[in-house]
mmCIF file of N, CA and C in Angstrom:
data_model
loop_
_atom_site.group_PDB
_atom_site.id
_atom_site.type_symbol
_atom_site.label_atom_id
_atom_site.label_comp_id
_atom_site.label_asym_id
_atom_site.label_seq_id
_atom_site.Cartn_x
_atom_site.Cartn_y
_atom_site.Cartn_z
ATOM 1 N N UNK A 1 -21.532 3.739 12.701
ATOM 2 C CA UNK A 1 -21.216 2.692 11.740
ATOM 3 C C UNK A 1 -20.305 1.654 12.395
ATOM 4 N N UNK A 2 -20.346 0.621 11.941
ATOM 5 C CA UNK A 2 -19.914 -0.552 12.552
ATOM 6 C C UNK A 2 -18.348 -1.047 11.903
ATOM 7 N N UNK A 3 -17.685 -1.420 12.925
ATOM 8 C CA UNK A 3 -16.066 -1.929 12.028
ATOM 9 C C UNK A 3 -16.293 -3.107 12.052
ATOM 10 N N UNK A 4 -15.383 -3.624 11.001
ATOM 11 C CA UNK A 4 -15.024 -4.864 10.684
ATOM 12 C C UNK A 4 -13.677 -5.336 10.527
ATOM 13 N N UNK A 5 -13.500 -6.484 11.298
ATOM 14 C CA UNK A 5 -12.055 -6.841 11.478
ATOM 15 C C UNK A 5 -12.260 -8.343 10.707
ATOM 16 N N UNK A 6 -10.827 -8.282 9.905
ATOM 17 C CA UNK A 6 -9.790 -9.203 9.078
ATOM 18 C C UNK A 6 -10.473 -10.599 9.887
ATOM 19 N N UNK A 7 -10.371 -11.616 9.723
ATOM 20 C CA UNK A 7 -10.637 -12.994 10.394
ATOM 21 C C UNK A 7 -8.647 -13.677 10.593
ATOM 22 N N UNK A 8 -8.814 -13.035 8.969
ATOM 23 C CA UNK A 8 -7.001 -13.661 8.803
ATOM 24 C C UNK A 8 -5.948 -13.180 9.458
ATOM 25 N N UNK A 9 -5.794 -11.893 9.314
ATOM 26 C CA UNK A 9 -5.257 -10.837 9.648
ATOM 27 C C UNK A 9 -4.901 -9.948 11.293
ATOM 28 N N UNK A 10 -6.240 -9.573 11.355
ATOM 29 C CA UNK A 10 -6.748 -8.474 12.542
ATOM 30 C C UNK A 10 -7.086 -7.466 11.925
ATOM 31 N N UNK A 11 -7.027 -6.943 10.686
ATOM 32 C CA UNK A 11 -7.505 -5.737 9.927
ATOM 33 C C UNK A 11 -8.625 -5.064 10.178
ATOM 34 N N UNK A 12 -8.872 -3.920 10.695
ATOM 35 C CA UNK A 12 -9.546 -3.188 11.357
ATOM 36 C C UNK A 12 -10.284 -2.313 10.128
ATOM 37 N N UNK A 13 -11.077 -2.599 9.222
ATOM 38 C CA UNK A 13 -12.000 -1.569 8.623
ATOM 39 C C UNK A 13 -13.144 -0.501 9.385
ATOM 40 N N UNK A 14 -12.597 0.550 9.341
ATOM 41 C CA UNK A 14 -13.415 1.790 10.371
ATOM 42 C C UNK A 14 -13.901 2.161 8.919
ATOM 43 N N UNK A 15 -15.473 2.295 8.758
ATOM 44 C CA UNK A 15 -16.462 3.215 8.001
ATOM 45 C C UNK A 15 -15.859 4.646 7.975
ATOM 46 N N UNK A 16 -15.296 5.277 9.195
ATOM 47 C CA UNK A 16 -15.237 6.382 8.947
ATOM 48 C C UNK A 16 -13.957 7.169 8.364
ATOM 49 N N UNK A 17 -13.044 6.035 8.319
ATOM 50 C CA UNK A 17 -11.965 6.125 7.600
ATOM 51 C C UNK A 17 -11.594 5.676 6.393
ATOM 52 N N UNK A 18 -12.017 4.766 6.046
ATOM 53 C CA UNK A 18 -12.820 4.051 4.582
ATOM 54 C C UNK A 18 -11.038 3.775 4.267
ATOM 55 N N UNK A 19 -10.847 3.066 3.225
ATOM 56 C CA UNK A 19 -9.708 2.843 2.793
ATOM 57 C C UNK A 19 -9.341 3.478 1.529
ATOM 58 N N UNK A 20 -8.867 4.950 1.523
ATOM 59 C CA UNK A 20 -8.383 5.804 0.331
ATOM 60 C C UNK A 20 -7.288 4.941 -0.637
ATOM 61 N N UNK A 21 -6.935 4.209 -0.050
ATOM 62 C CA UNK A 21 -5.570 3.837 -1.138
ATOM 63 C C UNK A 21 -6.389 2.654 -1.895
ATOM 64 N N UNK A 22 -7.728 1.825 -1.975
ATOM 65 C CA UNK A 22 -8.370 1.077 -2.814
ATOM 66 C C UNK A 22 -9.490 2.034 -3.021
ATOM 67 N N UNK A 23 -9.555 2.884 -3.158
ATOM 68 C CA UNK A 23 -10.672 3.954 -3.607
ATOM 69 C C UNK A 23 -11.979 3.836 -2.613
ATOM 70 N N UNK A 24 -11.955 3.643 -1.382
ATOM 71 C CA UNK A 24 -12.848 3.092 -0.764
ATOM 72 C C UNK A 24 -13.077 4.893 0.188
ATOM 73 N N UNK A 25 -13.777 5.378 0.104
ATOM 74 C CA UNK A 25 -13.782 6.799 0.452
ATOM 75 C C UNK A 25 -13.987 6.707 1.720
ATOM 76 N N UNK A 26 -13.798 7.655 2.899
ATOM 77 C CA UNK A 26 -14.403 7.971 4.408
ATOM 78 C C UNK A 26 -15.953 7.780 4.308
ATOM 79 N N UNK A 27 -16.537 7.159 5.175
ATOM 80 C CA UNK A 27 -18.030 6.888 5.274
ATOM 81 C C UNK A 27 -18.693 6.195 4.691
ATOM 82 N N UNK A 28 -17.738 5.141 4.173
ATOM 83 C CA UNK A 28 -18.780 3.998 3.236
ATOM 84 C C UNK A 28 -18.609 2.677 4.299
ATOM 85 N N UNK A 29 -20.111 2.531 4.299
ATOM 86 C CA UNK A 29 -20.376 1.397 5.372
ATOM 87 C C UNK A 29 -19.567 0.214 4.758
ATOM 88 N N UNK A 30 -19.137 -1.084 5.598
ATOM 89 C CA UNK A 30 -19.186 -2.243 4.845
ATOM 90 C C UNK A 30 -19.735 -2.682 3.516
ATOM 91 N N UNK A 31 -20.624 -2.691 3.921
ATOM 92 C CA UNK A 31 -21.697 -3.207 3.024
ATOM 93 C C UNK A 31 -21.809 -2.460 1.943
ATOM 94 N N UNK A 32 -21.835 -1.600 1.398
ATOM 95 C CA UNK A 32 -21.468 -0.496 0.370
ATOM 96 C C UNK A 32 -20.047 -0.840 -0.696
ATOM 97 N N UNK A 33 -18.781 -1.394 -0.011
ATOM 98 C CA UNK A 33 -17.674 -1.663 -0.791
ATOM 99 C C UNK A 33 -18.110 -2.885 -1.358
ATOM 100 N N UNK A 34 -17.578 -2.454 -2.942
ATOM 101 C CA UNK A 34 -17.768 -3.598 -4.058
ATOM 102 C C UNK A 34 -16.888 -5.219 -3.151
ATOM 103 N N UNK A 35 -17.681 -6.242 -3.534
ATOM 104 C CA UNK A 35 -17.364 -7.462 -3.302
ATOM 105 C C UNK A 35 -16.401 -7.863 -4.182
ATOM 106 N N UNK A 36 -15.507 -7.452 -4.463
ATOM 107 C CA UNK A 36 -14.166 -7.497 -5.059
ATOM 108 C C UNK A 36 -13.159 -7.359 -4.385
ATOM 109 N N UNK A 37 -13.427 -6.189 -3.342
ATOM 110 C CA UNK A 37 -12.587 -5.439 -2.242
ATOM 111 C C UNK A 37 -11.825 -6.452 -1.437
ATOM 112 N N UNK A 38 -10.743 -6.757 -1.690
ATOM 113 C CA UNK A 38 -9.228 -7.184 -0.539
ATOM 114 C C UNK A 38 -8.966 -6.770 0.713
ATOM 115 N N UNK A 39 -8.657 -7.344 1.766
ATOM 116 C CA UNK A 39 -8.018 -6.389 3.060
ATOM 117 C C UNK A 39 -7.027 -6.170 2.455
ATOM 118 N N UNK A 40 -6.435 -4.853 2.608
ATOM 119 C CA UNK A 40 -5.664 -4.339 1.998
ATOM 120 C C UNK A 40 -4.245 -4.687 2.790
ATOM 121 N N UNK A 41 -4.122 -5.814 3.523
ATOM 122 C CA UNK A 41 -2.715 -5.664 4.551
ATOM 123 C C UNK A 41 -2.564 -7.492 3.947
ATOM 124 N N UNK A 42 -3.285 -8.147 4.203
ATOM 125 C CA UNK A 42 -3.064 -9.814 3.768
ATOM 126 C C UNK A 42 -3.953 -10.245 2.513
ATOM 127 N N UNK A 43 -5.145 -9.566 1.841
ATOM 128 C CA UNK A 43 -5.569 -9.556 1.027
ATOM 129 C C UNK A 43 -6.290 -10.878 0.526
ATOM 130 N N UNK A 44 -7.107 -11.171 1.480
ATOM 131 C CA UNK A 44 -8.475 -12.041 1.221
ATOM 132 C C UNK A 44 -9.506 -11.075 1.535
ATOM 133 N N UNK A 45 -10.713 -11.730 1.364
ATOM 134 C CA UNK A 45 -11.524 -11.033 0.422
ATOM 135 C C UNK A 45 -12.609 -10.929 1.951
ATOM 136 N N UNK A 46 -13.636 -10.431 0.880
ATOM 137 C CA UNK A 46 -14.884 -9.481 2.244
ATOM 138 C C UNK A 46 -15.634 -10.619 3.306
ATOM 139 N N UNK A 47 -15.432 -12.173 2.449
ATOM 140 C CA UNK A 47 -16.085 -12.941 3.216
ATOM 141 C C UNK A 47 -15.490 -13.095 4.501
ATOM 142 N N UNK A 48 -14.410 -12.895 4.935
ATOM 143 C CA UNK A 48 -13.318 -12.997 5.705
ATOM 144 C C UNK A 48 -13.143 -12.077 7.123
ATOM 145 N N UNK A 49 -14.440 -11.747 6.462
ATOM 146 C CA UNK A 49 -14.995 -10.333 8.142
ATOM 147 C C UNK A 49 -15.663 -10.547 8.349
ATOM 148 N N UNK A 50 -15.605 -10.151 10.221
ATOM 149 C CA UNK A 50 -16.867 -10.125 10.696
ATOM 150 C C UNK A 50 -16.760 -8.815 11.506
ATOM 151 N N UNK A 51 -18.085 -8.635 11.927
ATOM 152 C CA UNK A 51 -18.579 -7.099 12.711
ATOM 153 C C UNK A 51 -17.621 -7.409 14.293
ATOM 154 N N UNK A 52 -17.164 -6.319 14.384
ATOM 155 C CA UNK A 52 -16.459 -6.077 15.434
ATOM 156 C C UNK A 52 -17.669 -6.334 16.915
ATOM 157 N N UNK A 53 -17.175 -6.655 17.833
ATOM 158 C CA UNK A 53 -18.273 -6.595 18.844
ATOM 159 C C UNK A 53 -17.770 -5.571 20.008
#
């Protein structure tokens, strides 16, 4: 699974760590978290990532 990092930030979303403290469970791809979802460190929104290379 693929990470995605913050644009704003540097926020590192790992799939396999998922973000427990917004209910975001271990193993949920990107694409799977509701489009509501915040980076949870500066808190703009999903448009604001891109796929790690």
């Amino acid at each position: 699974m693929e990470k995605w990092v913050c644009t704003a930030c540097g926020y590192v979303y790992d799939p396999k760590v998922g973000d427990p403290d917004s209910g975001i469970a271990p193993g949920t791809p990107f694409e799977d978290i509701p489009d509501d979802w915040v980076c949870p460190l500066c808190g703009v929104g999903k448009e604001f990532f891109e796929k790690e290379e």
